[in-house]
Coordinates of C-alpha atoms in Angstrom, one line a residue:
X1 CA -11.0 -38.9 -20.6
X2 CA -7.0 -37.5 -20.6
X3 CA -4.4 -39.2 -22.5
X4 CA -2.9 -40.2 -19.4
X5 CA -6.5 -41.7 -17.8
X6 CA -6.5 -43.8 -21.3
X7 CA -3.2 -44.9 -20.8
X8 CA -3.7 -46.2 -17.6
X9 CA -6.9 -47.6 -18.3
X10 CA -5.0 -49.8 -21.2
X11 CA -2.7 -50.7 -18.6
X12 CA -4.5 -52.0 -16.7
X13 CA -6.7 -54.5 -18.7
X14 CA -3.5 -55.8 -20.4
X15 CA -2.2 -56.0 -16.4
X16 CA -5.6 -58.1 -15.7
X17 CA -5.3 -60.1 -18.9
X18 CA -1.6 -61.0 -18.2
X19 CA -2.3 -62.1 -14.9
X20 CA -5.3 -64.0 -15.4
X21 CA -3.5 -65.7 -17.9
X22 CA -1.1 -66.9 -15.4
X23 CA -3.5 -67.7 -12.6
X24 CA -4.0 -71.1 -13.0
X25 CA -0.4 -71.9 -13.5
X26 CA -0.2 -70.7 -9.8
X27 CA -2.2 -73.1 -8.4
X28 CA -0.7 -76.1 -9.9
X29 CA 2.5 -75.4 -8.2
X30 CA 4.2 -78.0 -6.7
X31 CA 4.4 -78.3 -2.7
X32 CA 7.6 -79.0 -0.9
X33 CA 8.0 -81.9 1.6
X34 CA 5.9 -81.1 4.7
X35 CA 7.5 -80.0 8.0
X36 CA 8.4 -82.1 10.8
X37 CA 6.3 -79.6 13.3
X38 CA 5.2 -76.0 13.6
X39 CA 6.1 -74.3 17.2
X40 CA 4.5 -70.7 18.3
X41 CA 5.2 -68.3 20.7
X42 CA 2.4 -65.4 20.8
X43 CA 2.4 -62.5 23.3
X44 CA 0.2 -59.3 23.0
X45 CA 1.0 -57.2 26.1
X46 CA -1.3 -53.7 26.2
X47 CA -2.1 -53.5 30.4
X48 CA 1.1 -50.9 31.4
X49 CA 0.4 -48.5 33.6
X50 CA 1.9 -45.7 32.2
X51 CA 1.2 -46.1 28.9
X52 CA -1.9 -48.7 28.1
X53 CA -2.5 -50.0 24.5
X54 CA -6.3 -51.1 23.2
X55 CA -5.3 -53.7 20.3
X56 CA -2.4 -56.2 21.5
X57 CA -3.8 -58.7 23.1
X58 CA -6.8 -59.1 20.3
X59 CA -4.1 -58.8 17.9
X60 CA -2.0 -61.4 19.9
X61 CA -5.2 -63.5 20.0
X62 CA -6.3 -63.6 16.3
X63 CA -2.6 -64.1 15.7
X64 CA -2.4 -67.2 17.7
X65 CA -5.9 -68.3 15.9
X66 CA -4.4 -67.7 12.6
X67 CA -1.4 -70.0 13.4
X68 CA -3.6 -73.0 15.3
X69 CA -5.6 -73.0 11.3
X70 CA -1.9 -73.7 10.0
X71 CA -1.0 -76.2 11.8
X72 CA 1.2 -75.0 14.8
X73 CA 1.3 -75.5 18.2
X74 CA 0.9 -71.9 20.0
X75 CA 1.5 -70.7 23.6
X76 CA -0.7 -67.6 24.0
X77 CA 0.4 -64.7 26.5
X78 CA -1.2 -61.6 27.3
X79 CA -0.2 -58.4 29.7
X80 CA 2.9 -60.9 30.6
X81 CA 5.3 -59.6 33.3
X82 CA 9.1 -59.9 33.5
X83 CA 9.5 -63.3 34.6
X84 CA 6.9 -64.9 32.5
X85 CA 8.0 -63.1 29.5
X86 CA 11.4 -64.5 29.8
X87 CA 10.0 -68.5 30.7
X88 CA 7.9 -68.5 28.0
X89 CA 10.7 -67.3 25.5
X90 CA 13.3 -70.0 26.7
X91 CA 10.8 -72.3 26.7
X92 CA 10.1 -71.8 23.3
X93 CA 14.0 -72.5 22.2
X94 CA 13.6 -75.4 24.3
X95 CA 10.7 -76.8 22.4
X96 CA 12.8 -76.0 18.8
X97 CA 15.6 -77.3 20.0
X98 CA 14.0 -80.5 20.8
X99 CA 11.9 -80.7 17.2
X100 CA 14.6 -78.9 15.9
X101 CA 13.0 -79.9 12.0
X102 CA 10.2 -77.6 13.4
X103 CA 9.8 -74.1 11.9
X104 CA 9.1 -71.2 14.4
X105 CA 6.7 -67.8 14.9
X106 CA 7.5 -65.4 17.5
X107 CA 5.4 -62.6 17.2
X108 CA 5.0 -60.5 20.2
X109 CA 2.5 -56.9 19.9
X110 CA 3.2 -54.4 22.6
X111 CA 5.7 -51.6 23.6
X112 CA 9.2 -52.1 22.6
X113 CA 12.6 -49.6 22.6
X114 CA 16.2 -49.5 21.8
X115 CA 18.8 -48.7 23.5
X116 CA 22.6 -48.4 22.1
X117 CA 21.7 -50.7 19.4
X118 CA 19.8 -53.3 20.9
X119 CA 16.2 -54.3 21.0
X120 CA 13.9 -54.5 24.5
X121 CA 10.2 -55.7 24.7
X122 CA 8.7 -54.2 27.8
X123 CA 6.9 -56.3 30.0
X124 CA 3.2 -55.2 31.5
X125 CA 5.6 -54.4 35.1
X126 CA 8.3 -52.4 33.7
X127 CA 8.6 -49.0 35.5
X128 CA 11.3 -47.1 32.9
X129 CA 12.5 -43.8 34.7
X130 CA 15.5 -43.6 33.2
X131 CA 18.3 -45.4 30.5
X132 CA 19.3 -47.6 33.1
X133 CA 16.0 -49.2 33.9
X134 CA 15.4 -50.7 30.0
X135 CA 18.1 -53.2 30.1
X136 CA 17.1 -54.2 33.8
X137 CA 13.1 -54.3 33.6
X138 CA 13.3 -55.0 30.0
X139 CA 13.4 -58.1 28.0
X140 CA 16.3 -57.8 25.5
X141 CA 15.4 -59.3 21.8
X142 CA 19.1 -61.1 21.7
X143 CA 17.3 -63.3 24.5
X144 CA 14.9 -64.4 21.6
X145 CA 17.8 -64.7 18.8
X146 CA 20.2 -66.7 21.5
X147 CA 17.7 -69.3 21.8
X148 CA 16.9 -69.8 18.1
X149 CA 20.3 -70.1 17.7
X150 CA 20.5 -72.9 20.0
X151 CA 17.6 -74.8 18.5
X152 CA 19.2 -75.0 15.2
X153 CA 15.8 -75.7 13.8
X154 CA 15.8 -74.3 9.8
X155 CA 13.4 -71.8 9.5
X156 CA 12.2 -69.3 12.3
X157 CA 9.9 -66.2 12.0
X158 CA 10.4 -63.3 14.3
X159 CA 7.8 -60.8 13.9
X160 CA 7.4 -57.9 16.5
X161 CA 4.9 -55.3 16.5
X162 CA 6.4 -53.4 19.0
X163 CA 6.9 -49.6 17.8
X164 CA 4.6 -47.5 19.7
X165 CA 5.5 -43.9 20.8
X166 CA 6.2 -42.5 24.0
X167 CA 5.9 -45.9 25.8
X168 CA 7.4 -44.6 29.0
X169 CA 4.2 -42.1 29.4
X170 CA 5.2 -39.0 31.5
X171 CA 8.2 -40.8 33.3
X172 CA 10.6 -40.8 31.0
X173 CA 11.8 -40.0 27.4
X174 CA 14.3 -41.1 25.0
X175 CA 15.7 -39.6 21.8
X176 CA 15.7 -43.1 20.2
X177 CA 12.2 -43.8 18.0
X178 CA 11.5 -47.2 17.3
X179 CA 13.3 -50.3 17.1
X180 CA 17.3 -50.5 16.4
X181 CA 17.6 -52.3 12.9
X182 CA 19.4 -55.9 13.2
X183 CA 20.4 -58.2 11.1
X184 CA 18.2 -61.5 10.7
X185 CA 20.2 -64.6 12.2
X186 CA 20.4 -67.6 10.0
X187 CA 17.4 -69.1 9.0
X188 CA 15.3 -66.4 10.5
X189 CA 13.2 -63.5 8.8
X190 CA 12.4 -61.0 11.2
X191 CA 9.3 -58.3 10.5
X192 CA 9.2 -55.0 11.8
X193 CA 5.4 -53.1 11.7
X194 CA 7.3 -50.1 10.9
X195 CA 11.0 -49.3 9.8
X196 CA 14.0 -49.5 12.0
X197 CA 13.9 -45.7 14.0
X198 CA 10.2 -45.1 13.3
X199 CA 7.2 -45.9 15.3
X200 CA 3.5 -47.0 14.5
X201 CA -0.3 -46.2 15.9
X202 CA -1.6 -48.9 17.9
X203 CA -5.1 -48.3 15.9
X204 CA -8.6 -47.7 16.7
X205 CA -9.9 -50.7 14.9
X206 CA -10.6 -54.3 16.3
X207 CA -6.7 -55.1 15.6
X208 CA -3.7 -52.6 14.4
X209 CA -3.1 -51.7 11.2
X210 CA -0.1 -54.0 10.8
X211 CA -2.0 -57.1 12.1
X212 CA -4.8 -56.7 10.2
X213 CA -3.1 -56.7 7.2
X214 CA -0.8 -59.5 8.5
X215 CA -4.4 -61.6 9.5
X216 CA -5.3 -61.1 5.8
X217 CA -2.6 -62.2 3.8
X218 CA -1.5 -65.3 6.3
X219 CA -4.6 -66.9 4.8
X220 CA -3.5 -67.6 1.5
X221 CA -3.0 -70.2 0.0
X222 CA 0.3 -71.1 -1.7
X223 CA 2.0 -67.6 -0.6
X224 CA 5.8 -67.7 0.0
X225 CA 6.2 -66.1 3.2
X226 CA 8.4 -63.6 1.7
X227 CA 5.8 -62.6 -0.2
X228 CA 3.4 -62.0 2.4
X229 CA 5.4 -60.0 4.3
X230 CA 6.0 -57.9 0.8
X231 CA 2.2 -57.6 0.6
X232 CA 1.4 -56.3 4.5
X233 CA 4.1 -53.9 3.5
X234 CA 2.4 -52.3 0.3
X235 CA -0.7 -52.6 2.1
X236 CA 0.1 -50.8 5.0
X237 CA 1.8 -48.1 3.5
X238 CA -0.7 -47.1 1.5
X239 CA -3.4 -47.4 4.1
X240 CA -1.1 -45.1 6.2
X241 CA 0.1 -42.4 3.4
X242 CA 3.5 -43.5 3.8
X243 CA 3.3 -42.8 7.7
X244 CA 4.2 -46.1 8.4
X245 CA 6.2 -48.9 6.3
X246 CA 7.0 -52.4 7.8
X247 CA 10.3 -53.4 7.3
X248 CA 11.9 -57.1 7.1
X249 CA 15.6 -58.6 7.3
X250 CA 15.5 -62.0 6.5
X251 CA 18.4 -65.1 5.7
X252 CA 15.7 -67.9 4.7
X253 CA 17.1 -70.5 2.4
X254 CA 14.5 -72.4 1.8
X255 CA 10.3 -71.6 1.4
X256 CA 7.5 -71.7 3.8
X257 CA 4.0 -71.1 3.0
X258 CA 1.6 -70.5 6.6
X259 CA -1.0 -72.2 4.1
X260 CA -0.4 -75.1 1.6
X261 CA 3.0 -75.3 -0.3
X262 CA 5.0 -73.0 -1.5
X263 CA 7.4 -74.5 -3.6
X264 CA 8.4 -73.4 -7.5
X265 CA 6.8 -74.7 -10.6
X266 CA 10.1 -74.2 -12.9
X267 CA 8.1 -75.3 -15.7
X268 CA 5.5 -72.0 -15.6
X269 CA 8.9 -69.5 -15.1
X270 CA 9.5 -68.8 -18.4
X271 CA 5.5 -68.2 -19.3
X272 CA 5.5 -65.8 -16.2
X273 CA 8.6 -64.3 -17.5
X274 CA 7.6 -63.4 -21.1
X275 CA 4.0 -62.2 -19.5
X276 CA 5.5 -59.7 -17.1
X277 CA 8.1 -58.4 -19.2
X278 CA 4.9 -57.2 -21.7
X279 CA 3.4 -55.9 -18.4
X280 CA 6.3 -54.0 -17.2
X281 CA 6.9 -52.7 -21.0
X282 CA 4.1 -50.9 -20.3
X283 CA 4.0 -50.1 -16.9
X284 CA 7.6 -48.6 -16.2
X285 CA 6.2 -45.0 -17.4
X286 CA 3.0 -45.6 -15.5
X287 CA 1.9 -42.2 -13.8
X288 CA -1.0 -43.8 -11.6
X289 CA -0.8 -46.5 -8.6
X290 CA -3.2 -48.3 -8.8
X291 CA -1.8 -50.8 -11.8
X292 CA 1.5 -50.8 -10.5
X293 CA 0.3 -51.8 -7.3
X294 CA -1.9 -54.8 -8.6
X295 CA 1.3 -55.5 -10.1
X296 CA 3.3 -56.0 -6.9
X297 CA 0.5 -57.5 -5.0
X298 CA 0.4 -60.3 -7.6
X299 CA 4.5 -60.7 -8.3
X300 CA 5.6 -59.5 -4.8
X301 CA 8.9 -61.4 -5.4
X302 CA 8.6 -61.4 -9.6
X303 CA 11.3 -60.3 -11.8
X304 CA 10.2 -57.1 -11.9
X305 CA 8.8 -56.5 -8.4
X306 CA 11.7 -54.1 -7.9
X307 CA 11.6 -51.8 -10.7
X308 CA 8.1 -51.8 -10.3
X309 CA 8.5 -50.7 -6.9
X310 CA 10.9 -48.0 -7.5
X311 CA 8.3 -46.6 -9.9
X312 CA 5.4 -46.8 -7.2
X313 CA 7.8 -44.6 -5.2
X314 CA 7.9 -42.1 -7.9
X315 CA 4.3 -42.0 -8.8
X316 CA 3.3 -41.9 -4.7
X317 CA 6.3 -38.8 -4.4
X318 CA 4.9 -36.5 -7.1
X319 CA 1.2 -37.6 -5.0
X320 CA 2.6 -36.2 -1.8
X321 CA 3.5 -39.4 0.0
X322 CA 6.3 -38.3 2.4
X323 CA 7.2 -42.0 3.5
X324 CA 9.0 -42.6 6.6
X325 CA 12.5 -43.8 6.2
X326 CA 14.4 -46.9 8.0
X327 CA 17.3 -45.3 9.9
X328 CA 20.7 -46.8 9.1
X329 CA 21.8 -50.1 10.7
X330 CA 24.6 -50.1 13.2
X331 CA 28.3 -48.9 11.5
X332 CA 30.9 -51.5 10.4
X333 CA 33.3 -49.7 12.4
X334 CA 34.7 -46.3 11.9
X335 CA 33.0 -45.1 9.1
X336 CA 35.2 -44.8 5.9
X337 CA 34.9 -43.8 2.3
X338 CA 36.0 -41.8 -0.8
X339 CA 34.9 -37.8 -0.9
X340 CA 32.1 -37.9 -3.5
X341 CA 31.4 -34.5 -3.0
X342 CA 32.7 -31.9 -5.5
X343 CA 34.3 -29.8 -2.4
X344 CA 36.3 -32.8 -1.5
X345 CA 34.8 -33.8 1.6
X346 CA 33.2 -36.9 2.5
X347 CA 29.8 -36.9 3.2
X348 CA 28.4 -38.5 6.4
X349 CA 26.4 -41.9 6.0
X350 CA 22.5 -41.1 5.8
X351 CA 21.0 -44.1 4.9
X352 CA 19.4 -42.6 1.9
X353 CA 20.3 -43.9 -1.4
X354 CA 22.5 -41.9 -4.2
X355 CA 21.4 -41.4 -7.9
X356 CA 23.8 -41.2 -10.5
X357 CA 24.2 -37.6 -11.6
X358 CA 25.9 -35.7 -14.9
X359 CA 29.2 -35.4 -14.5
X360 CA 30.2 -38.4 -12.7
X361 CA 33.4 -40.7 -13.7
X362 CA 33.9 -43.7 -13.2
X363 CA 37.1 -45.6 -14.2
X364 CA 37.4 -49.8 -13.8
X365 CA 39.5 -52.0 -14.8
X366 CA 39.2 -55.6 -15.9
X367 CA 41.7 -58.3 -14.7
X368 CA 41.4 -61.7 -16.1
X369 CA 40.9 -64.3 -12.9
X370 CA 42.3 -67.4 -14.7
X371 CA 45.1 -66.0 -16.1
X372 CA 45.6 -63.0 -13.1
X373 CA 46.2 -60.4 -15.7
X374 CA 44.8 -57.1 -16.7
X375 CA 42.8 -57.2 -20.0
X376 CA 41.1 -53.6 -19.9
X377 CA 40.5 -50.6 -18.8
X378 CA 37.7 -48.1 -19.4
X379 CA 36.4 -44.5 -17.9
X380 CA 32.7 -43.6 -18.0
X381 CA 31.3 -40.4 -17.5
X382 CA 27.6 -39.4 -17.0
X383 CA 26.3 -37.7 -20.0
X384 CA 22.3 -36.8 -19.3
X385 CA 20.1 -38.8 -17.5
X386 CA 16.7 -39.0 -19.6
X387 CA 13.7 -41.1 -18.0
X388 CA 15.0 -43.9 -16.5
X389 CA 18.0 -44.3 -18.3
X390 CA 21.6 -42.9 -17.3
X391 CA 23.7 -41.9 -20.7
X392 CA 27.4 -42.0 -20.3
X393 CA 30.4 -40.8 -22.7
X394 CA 28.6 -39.4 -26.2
X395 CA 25.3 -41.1 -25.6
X396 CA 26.1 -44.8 -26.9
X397 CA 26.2 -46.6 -23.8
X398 CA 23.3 -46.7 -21.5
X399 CA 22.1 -48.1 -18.6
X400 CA 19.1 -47.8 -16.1
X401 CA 18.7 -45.5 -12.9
X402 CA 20.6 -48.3 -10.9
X403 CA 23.3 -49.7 -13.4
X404 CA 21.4 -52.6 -15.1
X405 CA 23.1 -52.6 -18.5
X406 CA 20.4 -51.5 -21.4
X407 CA 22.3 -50.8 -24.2
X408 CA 26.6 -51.0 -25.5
X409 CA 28.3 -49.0 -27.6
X410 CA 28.5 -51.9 -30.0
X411 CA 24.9 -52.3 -30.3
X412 CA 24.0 -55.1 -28.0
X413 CA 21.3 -54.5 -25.6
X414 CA 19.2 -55.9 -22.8
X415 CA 15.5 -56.0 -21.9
X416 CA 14.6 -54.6 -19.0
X417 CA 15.7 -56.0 -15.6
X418 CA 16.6 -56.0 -11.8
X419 CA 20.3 -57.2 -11.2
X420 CA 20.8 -53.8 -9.0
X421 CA 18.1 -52.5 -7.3
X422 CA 17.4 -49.3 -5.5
X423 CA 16.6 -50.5 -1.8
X424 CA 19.3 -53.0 -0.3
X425 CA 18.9 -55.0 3.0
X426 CA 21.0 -57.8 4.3
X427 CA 19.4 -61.1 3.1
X428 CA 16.9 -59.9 1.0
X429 CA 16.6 -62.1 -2.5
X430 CA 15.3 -61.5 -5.6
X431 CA 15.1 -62.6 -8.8
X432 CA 16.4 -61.7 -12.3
X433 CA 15.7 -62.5 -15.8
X434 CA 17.0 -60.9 -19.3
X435 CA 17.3 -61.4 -22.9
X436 CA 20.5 -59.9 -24.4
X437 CA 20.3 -59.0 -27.9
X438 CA 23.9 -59.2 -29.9
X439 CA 24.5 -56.5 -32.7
X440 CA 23.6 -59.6 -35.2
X441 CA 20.5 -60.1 -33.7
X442 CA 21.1 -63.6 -32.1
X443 CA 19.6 -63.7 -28.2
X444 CA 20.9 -65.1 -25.1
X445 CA 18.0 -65.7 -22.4
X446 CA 19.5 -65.3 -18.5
X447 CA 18.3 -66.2 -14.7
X448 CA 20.0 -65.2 -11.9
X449 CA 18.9 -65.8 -8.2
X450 CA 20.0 -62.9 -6.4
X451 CA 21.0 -62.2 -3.0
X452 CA 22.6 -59.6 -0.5
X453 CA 24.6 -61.8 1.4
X454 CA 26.8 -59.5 3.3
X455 CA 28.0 -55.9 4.9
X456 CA 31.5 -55.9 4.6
X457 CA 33.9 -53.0 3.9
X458 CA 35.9 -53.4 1.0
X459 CA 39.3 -51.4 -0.3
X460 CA 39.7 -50.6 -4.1
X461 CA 42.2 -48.5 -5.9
X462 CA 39.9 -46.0 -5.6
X463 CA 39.3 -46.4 -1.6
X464 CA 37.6 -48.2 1.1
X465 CA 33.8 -48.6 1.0
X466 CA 31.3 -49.8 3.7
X467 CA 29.7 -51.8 1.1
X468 CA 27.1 -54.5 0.5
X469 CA 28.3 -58.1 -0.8
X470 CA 25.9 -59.0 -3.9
X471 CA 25.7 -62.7 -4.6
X472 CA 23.8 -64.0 -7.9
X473 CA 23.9 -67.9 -8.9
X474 CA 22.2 -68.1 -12.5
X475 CA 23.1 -70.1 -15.8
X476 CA 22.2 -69.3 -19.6
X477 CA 19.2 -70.7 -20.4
X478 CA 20.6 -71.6 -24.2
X479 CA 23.7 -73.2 -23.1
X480 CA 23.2 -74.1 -19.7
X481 CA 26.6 -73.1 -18.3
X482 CA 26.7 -72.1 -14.9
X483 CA 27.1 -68.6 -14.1
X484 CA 28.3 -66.7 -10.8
X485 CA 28.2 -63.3 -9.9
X486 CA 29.5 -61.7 -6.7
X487 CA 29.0 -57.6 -6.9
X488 CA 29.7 -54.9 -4.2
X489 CA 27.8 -51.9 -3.7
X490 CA 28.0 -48.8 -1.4
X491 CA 24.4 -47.3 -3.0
X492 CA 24.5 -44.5 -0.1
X493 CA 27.6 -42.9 -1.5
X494 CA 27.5 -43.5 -5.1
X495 CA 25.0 -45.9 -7.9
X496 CA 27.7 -47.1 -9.6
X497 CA 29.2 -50.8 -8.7
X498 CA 32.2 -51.1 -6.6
X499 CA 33.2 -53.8 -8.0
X500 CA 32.1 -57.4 -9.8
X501 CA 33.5 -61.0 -10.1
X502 CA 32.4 -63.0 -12.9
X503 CA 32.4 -67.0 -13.3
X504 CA 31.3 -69.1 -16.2
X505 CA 31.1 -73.0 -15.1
X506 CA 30.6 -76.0 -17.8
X507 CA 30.4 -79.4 -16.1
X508 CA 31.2 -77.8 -13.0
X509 CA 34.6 -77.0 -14.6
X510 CA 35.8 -72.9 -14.5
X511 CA 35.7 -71.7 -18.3
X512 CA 35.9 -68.1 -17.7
X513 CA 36.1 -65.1 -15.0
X514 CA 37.2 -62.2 -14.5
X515 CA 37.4 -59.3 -12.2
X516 CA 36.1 -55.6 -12.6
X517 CA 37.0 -53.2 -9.7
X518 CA 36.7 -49.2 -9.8
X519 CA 39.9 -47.7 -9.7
X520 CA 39.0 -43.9 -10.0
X521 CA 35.7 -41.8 -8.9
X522 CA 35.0 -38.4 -9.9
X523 CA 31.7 -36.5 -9.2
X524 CA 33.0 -33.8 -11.5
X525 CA 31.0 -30.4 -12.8
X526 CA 27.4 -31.8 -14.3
X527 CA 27.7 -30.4 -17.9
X528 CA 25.0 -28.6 -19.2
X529 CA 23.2 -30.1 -21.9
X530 CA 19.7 -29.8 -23.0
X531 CA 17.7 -33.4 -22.6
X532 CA 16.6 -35.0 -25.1
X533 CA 15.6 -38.7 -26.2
X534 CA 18.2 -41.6 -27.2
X535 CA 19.3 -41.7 -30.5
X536 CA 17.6 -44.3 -32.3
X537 CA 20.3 -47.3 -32.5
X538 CA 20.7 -46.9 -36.2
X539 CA 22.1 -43.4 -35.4
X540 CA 24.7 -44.1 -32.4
X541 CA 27.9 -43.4 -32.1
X542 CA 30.6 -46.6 -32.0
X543 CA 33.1 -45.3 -29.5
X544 CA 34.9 -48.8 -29.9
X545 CA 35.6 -49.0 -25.7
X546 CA 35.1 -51.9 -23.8
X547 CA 31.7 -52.2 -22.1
X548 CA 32.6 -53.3 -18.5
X549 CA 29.8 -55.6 -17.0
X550 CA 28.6 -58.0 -19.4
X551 CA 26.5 -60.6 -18.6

C-alpha cells in the first residue's frame, strides 16, 4: 500500500470515528414549533411535440408522493398546457396567501429557457419558432415569484428541473443554455438541477438524475433543507463527472426540515466543533475523494463544509473533472472596476473566481468608527504562496487561499476556518468558528453566522467594485460580547477584501469599531522565489506593522 493510500485510509477511520461520535448528538436535536400548513404545487410536463421527455411526469409524481409523506397538501399536474399552467400557479399564491403561516414547494420538471434575463417554463402546447414566441406561449417564472410575494407566507421552496437541451427540436434555436440565474425572493430558496447557463440529461432511469437524488435525501429525518439541497448537489456531481452541478439561491431565515425538526441543539456545537476541527486537520491535504466527501455529506452546512469543498474541487481537478460552470448573474449596471491586470486594462467580468498571486499589493487603511479618525495604515504584498497558505511581506504574516487570517507578524494565530470562502452566491449562509491564539498563549474561542446579504457596487479609494455585501453576527464565546462584521468582496477581480466594518457590543452598548477599506491595488511583477515551507514561529520575522483584520 502507498504512503498516500495509508494516509487516506487513516483518514478515514478517524473521519468515521469523529462522526460516529457525534451521531447521537444529532438525533436529540431539538424541533422547532410546527408549521401552521404545508402547500404544493407539482407539475412534470414531458408530452411536447417537438421535443418529448421520458422522466417528468414520474419525477413530478414521486415528487408529489414524497411531499403527501411530509405532510403537505399537493396539486399534481402533468403535460399541462398554457392556461392550466398559469391557473394552477395563481392558485397556488392564492392558497399561501390565505394560510400565509404555510410553507410552500413548487417544483415543476420539464423544458424551460431564458430569454434576456428572465426565466420561461414551456407548456406541453408551446410551438417556439422564434424569440418572440417564448414570452407569448411561455410561462414566465416572475409569474411564480409575483405570487409568492403576494402570499407573504415565510418560507417557500422553488425548485425547477427544467434545463434540458434543444427544447425547441428542429424549429428553432437559441444561443442561450439553460436557465438565467436570479436571485431568490425573500423567504424563498430556489434549486436549479444544473447551474445558471448549463443544461442537464433528462435520464434513462425510472426518474432523472436530479430527482432521484432529490427523492433520496427528502427522506431524512432531521435534515435542514439547506442541507439537502447541499447533498443532491455533491451527489449529482459526482454521479455526472462534473457534467452537471445543481445550483441554489436562497434568502431563508429560519429552518425547515421535509421530515421531523430541524432546529439547533446549541448545547452539541461546541462537541461538533472541536470534532471537525481534528477531522479537517487532517483532511485539508487530503489527495483522495472519497473522505472528504463523507465529510460534506455528514456537515453539508458544518464549519468547515467550505474549505472542505474547495479541497474536493482540487482533488476532482487533478482527477479530470471538468465541472460545468454557473454563468454570471445579470450586471449591476455598467460594469465597473479597477485594472487588475499588469497591462493596465481591466479585465471583463467572467464569473470565475481570482486567486491571490505573488506580487500583489494591497494597501488599507484603518479608521476608527467611534471616534471617525484614522488609526493606521498598512501595505501587503504577496510573498509565495505555499499549499494553502498565501505569504505576504518577508513571510511573517500569513493567511489562507481566501484571506482567512492564519497567522500575524506578532505571533498570534488562528485555527483553521471559513470567514471568506471561495464560491459566493446571494443569500447563501454559513457558519464559522475559530480559536485565536495570542503570542502569550491565552485563547479566544469565536462564532460567527455568516451571510451574503447583498450585490451592491461599492467605491473605495482605490475604485468602484461590483461587489458582494458580507454580513457575519457572532460573539466571543469567553466574554460574550457581541460581535458584527460587515465585509465586501469582488472575488472575480481580486481575493483580497474590499473592505471590512467591525463592531464590538457589551449590553447592547457599542464598545468598539472600526473601519478597514483598501485604498491602493497593485498586481505588480510576481517575484521569483524558490518555494519553500513556513518558517517555524520560533524563527519569524517581527516586522512590527499592524495586521489589518483581526477578529
Amino acid at each position: 500500500m502507498t504512503m498516500s493510500r495509508q494516509r487516506s485510509t487513516r483518514i478515514a477511520r478517524t473521519l468515521c470515528a469523529s462522526l460516529t461520535l457525534l451521531a447521537p448528538l444529532a438525533v436529540s436535536a431539538a424541533a422547532p414549533d410546527p408549521v401552521a400548513g404545508r402547500i404544493a404545487l407539482v407539475i412534470g410536463n414531458g408530452a411536447y411535440a417537438a421535443a418529448p421527455l421520458v422522466n417528468p411526469a414520474a419525477d413530478a409524481r414521486a415528487i408529489a408522493e414524497r411531499l403527501r409523506e411530509a405532510g403537505f397538501r399537493v396539486t399534481l399536474k402533468t403535460d399541462a398546457p398554457r392556461r392550466e399552467l398559469q391557473d394552477a400557479i395563481r392558485g397556488f399564491g392564492d392558497a399561501l396567501a390565505r394560510d400565509n403561516q404555510a410553507v410552500g414547494v413548487f417544483y415543476y420538471a420539464g423544458h424551460g429557457v431564458q430569454l434576456n434575463w428572465r426565466n420561461f417554463m414551456l407548456p406541453v402546447d408551446a410551438r417556439i419558432r422564434r424569440p418572440a414566441d417564448i414570452a407569448a406561449q411561455g410561462v414566465d417564472v416572475g409569474l411564480l415569484l409575483d405570487s409568492l410575494g403576494r402570499a407573504r407566507n415565510p418560507l417557500n421552496l422553488v425548485i425547477l428541473d427544467a434545463c434540458r437541451d434543444n427544447p425547441f427540436g428542429r424549429d428553432f434555436r437559441t444561443d442561450d443554455r439553460g436557465l438565467s440565474q436570479l436571485d431568490a425572493p425573500p423567504g424563498t430558496l430556489l434549486a436549479y438541477a444544473t447551474a445558471p447557463g448549463n443544461t442537464a440529461d433528462d435520464g434513462e432511469g425510472a426518474h432523472g438524475l436530479y430527482t432521484e437524488n432529490l427523492l433520496k435525501e427528502m427522506k431524512v429525518p432531521g435534515a435542514p433543507v439547506e442541507d439537502v439541497f447541499k447533498r443532491v448537489r455533491l451527489a449529482v456531481r459526482r454521479a455526472s463527472e462534473g457534467a452537471q452541478i445543481p445550483w441554489e439561491s436562497t434568502s431563508l431565515e429560519g429552518d425547515f426540515a421535509f421530515v421531523g425538526g430541524s432546529g439547533r441543539d446549541p448545547s452539541r456545537e461546541q462537541k461538533e466543533f472541536e470534532a471537525d476541527l481534528a477531522t479537517w486537520n487532517m483532511l485539508r491535504e487530503a489527495t483522495t475523494p472519497e473522505p472528504l466527501e463523507d465529510f460534506i455529506r455528514q456537515r453539508p452546512s458544518g464549519k468547515f463544509a467550505e474549505l472542505a469543498q474547495y479541497r474536493l474541487d482540487l482533488v476532482l481537478r487533478k482527477r479530470g473533472e471538468k465541472p460545468v460552470h454557473a454563468a454570471p448573474p445579470p450586471p449591476l449596471g455598467p460594469e465597473m472596476c479597477v485594472p487588475i491586470a499588469a497591462d493596465g486594462k481591466a479585465s471583463p467580468y467572467s464569473g470565475q473566481t481570482a486567486s491571490f498571486r505573488p506580487g500583489e499589493r494591497y494597501t488599507y487603511r484603518t479608521v476608527d468608527l467611534l471616534a471617525q479618525t484614522e488609526t493606521a495604515r498598512s501595505t501587503d504584498t504577496v510573498l509565495r504562496i505555499v499549499g494553502d497558505e498565501v505569504l505576504y511581506n518577508d513571510g511573517s504574516k500569513v493567511s489562507d487561499l481566501f484571506g482567512n487570517n492564519v497567522r500575524a507578524p506578532d505571533g498570534k494565530r488562528w485555527t483553521p476556518y471559513q470567514f471568506f470562502i471561495n464560491d459566493y452566491a446571494l443569500g447563501k449562509r454559513w457558519p464559522t468558528q475559530f480559536i485565536i491564539t495570542q503570542p502569550d498563549g491565552t485563547t479566544v474561542g469565536v462564532r460567527f453566522e455568516v451571510r451574503v446579504a447583498g450585490r451592491e457596487r461599492i467605491t473605495l479609494p482605490a475604485g468602484t467594485f461590483d461587489s458582494y455585501r458580507i454580513e457575519a453576527r457572532g460573539f466571543d464565546l469567553a466574554s460574550g460580547a457581541q460581535l458584527e462584521r460587515t465585509a465586501w468582496v469582488a472575488p472575480e477581480r481580486l481575493r483580497g477584501v474590499l473592505a471590512m466594518e467591525s463592531l464590538s457590543r457589551k449590553g447592547g452598548t457599542v464598545v468598539s469599531g472600526e473601519r478597514v477599506e483598501l485604498t491602493d491595488y497593485a498586481a505588480g511583477v510576481p517575484p521569483v522565489i524558490p518555494a519553500a515551507k513556513p518558517s517555524a514561529p520560533a524563527e519569524e520575522k517581527q516586522d512590527g506593522r499592524r495586521w489589518p483584520f483581526s477578529y
